[in-house]
Coordinates of C-alpha atoms and ligand atoms in Angstrom, one line a residue:
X26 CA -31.5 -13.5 14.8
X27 CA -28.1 -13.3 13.1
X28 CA -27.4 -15.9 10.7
X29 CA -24.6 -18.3 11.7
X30 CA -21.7 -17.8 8.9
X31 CA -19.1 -19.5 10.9
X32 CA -17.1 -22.3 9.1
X33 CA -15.9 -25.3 11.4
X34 CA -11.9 -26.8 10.9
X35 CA -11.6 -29.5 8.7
X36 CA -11.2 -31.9 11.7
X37 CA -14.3 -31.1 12.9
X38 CA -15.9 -31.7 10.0
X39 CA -14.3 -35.0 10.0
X40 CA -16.6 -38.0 9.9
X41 CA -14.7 -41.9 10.2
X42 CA -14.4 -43.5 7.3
X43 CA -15.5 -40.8 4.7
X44 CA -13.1 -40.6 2.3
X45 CA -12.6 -38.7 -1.1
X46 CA -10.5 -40.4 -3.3
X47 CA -9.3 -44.0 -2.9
X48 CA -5.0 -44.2 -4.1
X49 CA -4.1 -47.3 -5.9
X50 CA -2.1 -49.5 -3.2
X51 CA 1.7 -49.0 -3.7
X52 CA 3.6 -51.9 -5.2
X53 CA 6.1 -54.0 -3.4
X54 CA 8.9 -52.1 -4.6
X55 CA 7.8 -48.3 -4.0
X56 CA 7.7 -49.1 -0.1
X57 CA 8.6 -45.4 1.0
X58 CA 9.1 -46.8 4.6
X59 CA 11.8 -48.7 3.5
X60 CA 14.5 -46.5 3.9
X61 CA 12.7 -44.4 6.9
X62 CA 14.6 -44.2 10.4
X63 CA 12.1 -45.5 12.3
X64 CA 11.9 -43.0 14.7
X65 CA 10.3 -40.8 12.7
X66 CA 7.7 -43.6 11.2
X67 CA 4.3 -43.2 13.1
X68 CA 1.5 -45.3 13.4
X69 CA -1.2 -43.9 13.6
X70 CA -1.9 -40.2 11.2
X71 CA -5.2 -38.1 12.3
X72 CA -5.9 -36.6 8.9
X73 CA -9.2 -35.7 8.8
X74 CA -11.7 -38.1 6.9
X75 CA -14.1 -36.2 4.5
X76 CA -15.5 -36.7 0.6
X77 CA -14.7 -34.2 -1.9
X78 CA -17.9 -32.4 -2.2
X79 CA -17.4 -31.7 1.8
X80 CA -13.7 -30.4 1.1
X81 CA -14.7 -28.4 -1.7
X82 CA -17.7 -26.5 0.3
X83 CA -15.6 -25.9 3.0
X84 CA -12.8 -23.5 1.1
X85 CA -15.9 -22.3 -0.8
X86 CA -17.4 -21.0 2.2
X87 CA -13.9 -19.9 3.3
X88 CA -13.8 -17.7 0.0
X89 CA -16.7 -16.3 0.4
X90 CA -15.7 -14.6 3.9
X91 CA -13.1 -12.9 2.2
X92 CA -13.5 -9.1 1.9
X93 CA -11.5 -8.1 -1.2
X94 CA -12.2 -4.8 -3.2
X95 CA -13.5 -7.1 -5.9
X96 CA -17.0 -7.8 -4.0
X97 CA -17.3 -4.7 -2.7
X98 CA -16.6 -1.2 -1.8
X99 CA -13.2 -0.4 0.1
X100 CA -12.9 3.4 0.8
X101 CA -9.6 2.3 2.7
X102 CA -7.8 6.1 3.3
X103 CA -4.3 5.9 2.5
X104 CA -4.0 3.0 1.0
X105 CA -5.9 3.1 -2.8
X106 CA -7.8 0.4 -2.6
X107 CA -8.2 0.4 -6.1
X108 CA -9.5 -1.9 -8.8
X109 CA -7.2 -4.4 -10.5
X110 CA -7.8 -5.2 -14.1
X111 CA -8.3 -8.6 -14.8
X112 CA -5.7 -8.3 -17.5
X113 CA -3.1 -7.5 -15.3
X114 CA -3.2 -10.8 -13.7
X115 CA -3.6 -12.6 -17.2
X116 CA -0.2 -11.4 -18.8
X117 CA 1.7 -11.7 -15.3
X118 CA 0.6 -15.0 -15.8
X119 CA 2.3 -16.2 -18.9
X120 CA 4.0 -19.1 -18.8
X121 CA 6.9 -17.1 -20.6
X122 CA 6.6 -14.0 -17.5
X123 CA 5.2 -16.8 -14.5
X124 CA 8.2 -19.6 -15.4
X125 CA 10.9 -18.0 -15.4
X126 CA 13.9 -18.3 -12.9
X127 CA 16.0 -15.9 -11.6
X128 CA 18.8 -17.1 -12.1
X129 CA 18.9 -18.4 -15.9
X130 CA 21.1 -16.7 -18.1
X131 CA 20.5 -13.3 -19.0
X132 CA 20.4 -14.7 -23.0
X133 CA 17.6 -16.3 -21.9
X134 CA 15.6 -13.5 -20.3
X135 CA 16.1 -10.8 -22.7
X136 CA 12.0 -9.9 -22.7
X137 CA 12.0 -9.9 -19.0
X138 CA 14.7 -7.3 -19.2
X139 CA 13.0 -5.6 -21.5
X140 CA 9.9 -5.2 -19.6
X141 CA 12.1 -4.2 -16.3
X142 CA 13.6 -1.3 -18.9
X143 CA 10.3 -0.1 -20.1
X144 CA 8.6 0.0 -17.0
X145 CA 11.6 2.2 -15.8
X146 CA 11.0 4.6 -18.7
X147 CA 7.9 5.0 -18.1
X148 CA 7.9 5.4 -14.7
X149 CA 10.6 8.1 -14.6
X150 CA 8.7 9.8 -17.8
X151 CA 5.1 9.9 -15.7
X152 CA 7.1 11.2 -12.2
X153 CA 9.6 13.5 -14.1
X154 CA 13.0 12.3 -12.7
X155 CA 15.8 11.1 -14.6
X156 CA 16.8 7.6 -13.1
X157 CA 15.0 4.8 -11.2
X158 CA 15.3 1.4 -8.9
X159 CA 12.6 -1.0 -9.3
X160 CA 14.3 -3.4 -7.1
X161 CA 12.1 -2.3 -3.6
X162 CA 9.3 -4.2 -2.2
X163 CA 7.2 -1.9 -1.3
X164 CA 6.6 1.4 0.1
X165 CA 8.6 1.3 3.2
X166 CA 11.4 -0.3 1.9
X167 CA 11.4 2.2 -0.9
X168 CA 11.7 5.5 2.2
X169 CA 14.7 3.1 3.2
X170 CA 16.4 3.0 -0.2
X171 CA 15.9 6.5 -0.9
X172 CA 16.7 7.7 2.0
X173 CA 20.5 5.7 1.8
X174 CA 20.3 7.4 -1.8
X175 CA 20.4 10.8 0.2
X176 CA 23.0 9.7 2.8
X177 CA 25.4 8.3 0.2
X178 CA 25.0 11.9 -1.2
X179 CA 26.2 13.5 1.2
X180 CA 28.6 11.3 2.7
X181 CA 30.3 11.1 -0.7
X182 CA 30.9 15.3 -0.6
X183 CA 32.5 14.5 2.8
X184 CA 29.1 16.6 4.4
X185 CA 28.9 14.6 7.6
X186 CA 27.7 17.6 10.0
X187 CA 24.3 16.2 8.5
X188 CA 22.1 14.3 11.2
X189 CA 18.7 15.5 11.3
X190 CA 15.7 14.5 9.0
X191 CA 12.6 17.2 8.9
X192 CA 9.7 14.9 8.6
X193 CA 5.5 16.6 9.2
X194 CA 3.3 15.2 12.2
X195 CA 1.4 14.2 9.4
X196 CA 3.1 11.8 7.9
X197 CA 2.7 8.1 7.8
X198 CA 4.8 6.2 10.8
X199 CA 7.3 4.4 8.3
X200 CA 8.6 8.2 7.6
X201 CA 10.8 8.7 10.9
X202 CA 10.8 5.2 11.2
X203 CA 12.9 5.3 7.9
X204 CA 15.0 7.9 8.7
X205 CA 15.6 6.7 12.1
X206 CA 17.1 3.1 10.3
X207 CA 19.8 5.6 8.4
X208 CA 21.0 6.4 11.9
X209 CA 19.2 10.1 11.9
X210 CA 17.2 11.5 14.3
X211 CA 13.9 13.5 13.6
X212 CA 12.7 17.2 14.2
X213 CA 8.3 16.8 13.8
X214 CA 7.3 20.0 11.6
X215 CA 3.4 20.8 12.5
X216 CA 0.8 21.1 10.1
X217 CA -0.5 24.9 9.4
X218 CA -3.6 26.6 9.7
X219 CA -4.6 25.0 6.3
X220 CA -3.4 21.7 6.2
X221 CA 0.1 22.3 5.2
X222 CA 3.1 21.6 6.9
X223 CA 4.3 24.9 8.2
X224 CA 6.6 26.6 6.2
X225 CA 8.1 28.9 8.9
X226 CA 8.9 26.8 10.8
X227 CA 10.8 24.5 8.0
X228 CA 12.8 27.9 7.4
X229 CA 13.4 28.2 11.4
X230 CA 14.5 24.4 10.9
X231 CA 16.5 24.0 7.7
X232 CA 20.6 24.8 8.3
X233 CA 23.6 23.2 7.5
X234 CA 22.9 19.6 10.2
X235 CA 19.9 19.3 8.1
X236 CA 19.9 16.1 5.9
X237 CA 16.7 16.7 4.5
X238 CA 13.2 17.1 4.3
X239 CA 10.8 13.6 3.7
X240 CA 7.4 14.7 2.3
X241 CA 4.1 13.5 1.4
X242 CA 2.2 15.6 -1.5
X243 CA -0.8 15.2 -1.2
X244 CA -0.2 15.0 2.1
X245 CA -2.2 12.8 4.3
X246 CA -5.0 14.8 5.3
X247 CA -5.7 14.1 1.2
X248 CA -4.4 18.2 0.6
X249 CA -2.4 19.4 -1.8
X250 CA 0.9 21.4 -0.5
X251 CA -0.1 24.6 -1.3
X252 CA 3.3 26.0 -0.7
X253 CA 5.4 22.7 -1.9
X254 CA 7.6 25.1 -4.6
X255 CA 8.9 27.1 -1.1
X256 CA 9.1 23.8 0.9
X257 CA 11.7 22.3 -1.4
X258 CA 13.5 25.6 -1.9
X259 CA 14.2 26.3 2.4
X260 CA 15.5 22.7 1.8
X261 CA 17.7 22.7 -0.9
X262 CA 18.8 26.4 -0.1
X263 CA 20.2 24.9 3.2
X264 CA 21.8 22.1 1.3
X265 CA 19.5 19.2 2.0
X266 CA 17.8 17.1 -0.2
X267 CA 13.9 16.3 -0.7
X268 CA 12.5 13.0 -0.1
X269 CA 9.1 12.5 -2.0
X270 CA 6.2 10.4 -0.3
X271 CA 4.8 9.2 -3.3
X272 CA 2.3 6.9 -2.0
X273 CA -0.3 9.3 -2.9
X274 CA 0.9 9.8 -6.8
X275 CA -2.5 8.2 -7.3
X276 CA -4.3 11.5 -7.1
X277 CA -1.5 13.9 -9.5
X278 CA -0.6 11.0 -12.2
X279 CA -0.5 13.3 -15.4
X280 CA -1.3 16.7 -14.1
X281 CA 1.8 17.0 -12.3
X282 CA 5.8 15.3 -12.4
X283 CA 6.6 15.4 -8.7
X284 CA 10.2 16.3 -9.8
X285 CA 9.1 19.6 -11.0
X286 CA 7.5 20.5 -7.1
X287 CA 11.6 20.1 -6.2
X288 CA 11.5 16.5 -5.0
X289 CA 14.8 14.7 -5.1
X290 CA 14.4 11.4 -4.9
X291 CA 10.3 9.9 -4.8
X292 CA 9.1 6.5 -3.9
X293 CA 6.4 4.6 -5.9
X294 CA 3.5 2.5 -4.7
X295 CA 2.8 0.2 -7.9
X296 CA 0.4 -1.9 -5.8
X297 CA -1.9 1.5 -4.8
X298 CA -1.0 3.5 -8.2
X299 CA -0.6 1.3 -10.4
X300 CA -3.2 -2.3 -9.7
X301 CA -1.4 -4.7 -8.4
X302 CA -3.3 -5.9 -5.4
X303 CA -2.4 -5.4 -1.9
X304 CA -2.7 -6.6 1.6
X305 CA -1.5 -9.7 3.4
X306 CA 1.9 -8.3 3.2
X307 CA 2.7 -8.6 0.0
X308 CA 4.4 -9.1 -2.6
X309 CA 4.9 -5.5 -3.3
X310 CA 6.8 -3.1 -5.9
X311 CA 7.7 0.2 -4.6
X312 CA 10.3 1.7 -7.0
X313 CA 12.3 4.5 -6.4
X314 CA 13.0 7.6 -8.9
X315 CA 15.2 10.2 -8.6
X316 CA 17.7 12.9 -10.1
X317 CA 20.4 12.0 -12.3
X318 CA 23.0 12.8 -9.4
X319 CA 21.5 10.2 -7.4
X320 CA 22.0 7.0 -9.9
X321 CA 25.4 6.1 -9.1
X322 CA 24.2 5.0 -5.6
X323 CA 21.2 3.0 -7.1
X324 CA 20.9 -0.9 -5.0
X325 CA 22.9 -3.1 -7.6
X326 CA 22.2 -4.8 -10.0
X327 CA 20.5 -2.2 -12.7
X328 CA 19.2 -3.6 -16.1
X329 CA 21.9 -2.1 -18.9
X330 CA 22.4 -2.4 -22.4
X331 CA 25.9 -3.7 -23.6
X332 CA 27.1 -1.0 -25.7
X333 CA 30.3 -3.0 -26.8
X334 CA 31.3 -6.1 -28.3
X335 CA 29.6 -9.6 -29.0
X336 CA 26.6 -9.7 -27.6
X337 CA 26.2 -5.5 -27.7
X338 CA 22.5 -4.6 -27.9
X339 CA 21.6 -7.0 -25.6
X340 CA 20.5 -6.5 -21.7
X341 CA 22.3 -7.4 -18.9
X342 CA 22.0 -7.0 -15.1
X343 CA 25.2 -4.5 -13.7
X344 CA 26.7 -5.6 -11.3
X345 CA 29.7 -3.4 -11.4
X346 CA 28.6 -0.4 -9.4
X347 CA 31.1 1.2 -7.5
X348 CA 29.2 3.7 -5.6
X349 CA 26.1 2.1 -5.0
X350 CA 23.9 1.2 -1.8
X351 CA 24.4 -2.4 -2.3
X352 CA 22.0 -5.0 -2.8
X353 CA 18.4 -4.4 -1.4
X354 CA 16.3 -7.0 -2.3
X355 CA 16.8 -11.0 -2.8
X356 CA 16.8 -11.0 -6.7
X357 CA 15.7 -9.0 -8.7
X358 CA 12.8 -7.4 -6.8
X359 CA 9.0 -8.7 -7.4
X360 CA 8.9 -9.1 -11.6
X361 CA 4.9 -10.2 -11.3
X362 CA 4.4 -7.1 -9.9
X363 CA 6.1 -5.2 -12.3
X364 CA 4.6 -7.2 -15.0
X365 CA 1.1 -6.2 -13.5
X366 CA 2.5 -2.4 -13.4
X367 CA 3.7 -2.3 -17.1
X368 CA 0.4 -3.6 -18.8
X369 CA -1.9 -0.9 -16.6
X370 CA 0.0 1.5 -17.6
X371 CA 0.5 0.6 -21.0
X372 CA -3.5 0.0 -21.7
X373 CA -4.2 3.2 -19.7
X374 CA -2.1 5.1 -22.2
X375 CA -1.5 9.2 -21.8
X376 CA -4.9 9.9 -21.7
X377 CA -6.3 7.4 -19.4
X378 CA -3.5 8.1 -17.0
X379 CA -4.4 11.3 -16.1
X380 CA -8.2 10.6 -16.6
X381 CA -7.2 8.1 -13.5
X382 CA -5.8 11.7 -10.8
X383 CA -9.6 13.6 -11.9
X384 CA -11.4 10.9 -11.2
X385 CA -9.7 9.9 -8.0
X386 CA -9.6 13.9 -7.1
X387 CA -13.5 13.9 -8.0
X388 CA -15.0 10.9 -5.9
X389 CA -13.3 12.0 -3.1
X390 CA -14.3 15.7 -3.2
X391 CA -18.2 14.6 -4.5
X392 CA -18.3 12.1 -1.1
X393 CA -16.8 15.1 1.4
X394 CA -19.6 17.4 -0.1
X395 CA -22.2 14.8 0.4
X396 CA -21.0 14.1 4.0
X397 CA -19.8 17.3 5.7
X398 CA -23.0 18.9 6.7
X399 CA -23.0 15.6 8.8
X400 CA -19.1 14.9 10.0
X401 CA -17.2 17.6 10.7
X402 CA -14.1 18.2 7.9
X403 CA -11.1 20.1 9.7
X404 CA -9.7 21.5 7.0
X405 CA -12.6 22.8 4.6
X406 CA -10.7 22.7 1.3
X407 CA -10.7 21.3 -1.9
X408 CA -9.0 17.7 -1.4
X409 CA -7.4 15.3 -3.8
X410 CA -7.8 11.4 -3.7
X411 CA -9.0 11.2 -0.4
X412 CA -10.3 13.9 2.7
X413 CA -10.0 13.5 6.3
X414 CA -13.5 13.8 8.6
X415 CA -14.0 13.8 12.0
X416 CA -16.3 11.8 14.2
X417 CA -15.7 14.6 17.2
X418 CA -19.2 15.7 16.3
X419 CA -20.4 12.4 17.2
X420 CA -18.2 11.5 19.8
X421 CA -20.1 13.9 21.9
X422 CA -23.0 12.1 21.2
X423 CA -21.6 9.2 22.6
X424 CA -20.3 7.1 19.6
X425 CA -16.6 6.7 18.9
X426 CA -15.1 6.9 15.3
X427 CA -14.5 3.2 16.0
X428 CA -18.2 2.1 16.1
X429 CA -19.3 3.9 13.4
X430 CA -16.4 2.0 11.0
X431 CA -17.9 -1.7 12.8
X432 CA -21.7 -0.2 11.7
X433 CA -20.3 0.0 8.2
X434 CA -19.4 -3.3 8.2
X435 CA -23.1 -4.7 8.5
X436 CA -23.7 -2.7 5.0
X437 CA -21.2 -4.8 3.6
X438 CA -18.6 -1.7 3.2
X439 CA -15.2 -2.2 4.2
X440 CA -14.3 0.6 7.0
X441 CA -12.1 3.7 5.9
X442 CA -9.0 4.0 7.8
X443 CA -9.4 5.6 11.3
X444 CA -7.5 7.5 14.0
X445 CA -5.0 8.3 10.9
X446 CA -3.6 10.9 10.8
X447 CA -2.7 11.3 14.1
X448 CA -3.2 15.1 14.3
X449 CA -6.9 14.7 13.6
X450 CA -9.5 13.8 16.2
X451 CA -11.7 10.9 15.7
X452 CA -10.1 10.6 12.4
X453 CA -12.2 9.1 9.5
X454 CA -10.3 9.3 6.1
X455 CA -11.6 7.8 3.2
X456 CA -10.5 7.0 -0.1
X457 CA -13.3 6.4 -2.8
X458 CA -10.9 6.1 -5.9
X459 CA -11.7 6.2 -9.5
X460 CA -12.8 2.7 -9.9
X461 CA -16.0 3.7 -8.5
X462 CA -19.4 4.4 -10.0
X463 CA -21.8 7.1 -9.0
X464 CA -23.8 4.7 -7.9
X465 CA -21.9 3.1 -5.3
X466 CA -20.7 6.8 -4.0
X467 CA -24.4 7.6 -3.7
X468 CA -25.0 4.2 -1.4
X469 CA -22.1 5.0 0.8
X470 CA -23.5 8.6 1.5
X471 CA -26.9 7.4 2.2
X472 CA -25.0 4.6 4.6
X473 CA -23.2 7.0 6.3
X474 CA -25.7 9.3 6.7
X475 CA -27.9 6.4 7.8
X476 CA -24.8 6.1 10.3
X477 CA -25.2 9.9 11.5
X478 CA -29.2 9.4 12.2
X479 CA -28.4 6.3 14.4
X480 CA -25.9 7.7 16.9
X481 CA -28.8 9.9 17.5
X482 CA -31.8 7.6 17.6
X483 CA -30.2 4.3 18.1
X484 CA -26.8 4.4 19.5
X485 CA -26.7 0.8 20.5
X486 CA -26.8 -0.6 17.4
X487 CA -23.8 0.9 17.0
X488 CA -22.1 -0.3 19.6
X489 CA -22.8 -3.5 19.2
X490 CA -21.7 -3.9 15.6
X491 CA -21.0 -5.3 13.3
X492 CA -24.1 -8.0 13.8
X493 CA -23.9 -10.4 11.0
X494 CA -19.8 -11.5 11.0
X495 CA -18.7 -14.7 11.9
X496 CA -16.6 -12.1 14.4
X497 CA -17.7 -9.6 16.3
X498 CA -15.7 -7.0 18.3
X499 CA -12.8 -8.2 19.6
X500 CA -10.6 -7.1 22.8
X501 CA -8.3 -4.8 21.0
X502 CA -5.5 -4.7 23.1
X503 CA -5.6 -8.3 24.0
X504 CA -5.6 -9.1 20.2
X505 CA -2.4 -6.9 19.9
X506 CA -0.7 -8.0 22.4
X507 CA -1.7 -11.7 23.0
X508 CA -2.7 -12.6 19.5
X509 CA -3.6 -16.3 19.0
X510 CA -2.2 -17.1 15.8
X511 CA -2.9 -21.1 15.7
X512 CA -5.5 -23.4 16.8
X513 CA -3.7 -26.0 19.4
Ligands
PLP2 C1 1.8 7.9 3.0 C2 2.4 6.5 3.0 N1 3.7 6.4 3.0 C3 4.3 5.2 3.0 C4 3.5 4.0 3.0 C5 4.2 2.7 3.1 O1 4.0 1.9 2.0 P1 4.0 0.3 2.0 O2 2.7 -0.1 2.7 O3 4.0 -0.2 0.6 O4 5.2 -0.1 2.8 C6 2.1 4.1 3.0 C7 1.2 2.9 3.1 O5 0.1 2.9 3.4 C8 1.5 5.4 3.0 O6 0.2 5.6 3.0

């Protein structure tokens, strides 16, 4: 029998008259009624009535249903779920980083400045390009600010005739979504015999309406482009630029700059590349890089050194940018974040950078060796951070790619992405990452290989999974489309 793990609400725990902590009755004088209108005094206030210990149980119990990557294994495809240093979240939270305001004078905030300007060095030193905007939340807001990047290119050289955005079925959704927010519409380029987008058909595609090409490398399906140098040179040959994916740098960091593959412009995923954690929307980093022909369009402000009178030397937020996109994000983007960014990548130093893309690249290859005499692999390659399976093979069988992600969850493993990418059937695409010993690699194969046994022997267990969640399956579609987001 399953073990009930379900936590009641604090009301319901509620007993009359328990109490926690008595307050020392207000004197005369700090009456806070006194100057209430009375229609919005009440008389009567159900809070609920409990005693510490029965609070303090409650949001430990609460904690404890959490799944986070630091209590156990999150092969989470796409998204590099990976470990974040402890350390990270000790210097973000310095009272000299965590108290600052955003708007005290720029005097004042010379280290936080600082730490912007490093972070931008590094950043454009590790991806190869020559400038860089940190100001982006995240990901998606980064394909938006790169993509206006590209559009105030070419509007500025009066090149107008360009509307259309080449974009691989591959690619994540926020791709054409992006493009489509710049007021372009989208030509879908398919993926080739080996996993690459096709390059024929990029040359068939690329003229003189084309704004541009957006790319992932490594692409989705966790494969390197193979023909990525001839990809960016069809664009640029037709006078569009490249947009750079970069949400997968995790896999190339210090084997490869992604401007020297012909990129022009690349978004950054601090929170997968570089630790910051992630999930629950936020808050999020995702700067942008790009060619030194792109920087006078950079959201304002930029962090600047005053090169000129009094206070020359110092840093200062510029304002005075002519050309640029405008402002992007409230402030000055997310500076914990940042923070986070600048100390992993700091204590990871050269070495340990690019120790981070081979380990990442070997997990991932080590797991789809272990597994694909079992699931089938579409595209039988050597992959980077992460591969693509297919649950086709056990579809037939009767078990959907769907049930065998809710099984994991009674092994305590947090299910890889599924049905992504699109193009592949019964997709199952998972995403080890470096952080992750031999050991637990070994478990997950012998899990998922337990998993392959089952559909044959014992489908309904399966089905019927997970078995030990305070949830079990839910209605999907009702969930999506009549989610019950309070308790009334
Ligand atoms: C390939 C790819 N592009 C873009 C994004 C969007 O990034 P974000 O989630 O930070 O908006 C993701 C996120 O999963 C991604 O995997």
């Amino acid at each position: 029998m399953s073990r009930d793990r379900s936590e009641p609400l604090l009301s319901e725990l509620s007993r009359p008259g328990r109490v926690g902590h008595l307050l020392a009755a207000p004197d005369a004088c700090a009456d806070a009624t006194l100057d209430l209108p009375s229609e919005l005094l009440r008389d009567d206030l159900k809070l609920p009535e409990l005693g510490e210990l029965d609070v303090v149980r409650h949001f430990t119990h609460l904690s404890s249903l959490n799944f986070s990557i630091d209590n156990a294994f999150y092969p989470l495809g796409s998204c590099t779920m990976k470990y974040n240093p402890k350390v990270n979240e000790d210097v973000a939270r310095m009272a000299g980083f965590a108290g600052l305001h955003p708007y005290q004078p720029e005097e004042t905030v010379q280290g936080a400045l600082q730490v912007m300007l490093e972070l931008q060095q590094l950043l454009c030193a590790i991806s190869g390009f020559e400038t860089v905007t940190l100001q982006p939340a995240a990901g998606a807001q980064a394909e938006l600010c790169g993509m206006l990047l590209i559009r105030a290119y070419h509007r500025a050289r009066g090149d107008t005739k360009r509307t259309k955005v080449l974009i691989p079925d591959s690619a994540h959704g926020t791709n054409p979504a992006t493009a489509a927010m710049c007021g372009y519409t989208t030509v879908s380029i398919p993926t080739d015999a080996h996993g690459n987008v096709d390059l024929k058909r990029i040359k068939e595609e690329a003229d003189d309406t084309t704004v541009g090409l957006m790319l992932t490398n490594p692409n989705t399906l966790g494969l390197f482009e193979q023909e990525i140098l001839d990809v960016t040179k069809a664009i640029h040959d037709a006078g569009g630029l490249v947009y750079g994916d970069g949400a997968n740098l995790n896999a190339i960091l210090g084997a490869v700059k992604p401007a020297d593959l012909g990129f022009d412009v690349l978004h950054i995923n601090t929170h997968k590349t570089f630790s910051t954690p992630h999930g629950g929307g936020g808050p999020g980093c995702g700067p942008v890089v790009a060619r030194g022909f792109l920087e006078p369009y950079l959201p304002k402000p930029v962090v600047a050194r005053r090169a000129s009178g009094d206070r020359a030397g110092e840093l200062f937020l510029d304002w005075d940018r002519p050309e640029s996109i405008g402002k992007l994000k409230s402030f000055w983007g997310h500076f914990g974040v940042m923070v986070r960014a600048l100390t992993y990548i700091t204590l990871q130093g050269d070495q340990g950078i690019r120790d981070i893309g081979e380990a990442a690249v070997l997990n991932a290859n080590y797991l789809r060796k272990k597994l694909d005499d079992l699931y089938d692999v579409p595209f039988d390659r050597i992959c980077m951070h992460e591969f693509v399976a297919s649950g086709r093979r056990q579809k037939q069988q009767g078990v959907r790619t769907l049930d065998i992600a809710k099984r994991l969850i009674d092994f305590n493993i947090h299910p890889p992405t599924v049905y992504f990418p699109l193009i592949v059937e019964e997709a199952i695409m998972v995403e080890p990452t470096e952080a992750e010993s031999k050991d637990t690699l070994d478990r997950f194969v012998q899990v998922m290989r337990q998993i392959a046994e089952e559909v044959e022997t014992s489908p309904e267990l399966i089905h019927d999974a997970p078995h030990d969640q305070p949830v079990g399956r839910l209605d999907e579609t009702t969930a999506a489309r009549r989610p019950v987001l309070r308790w009334s």
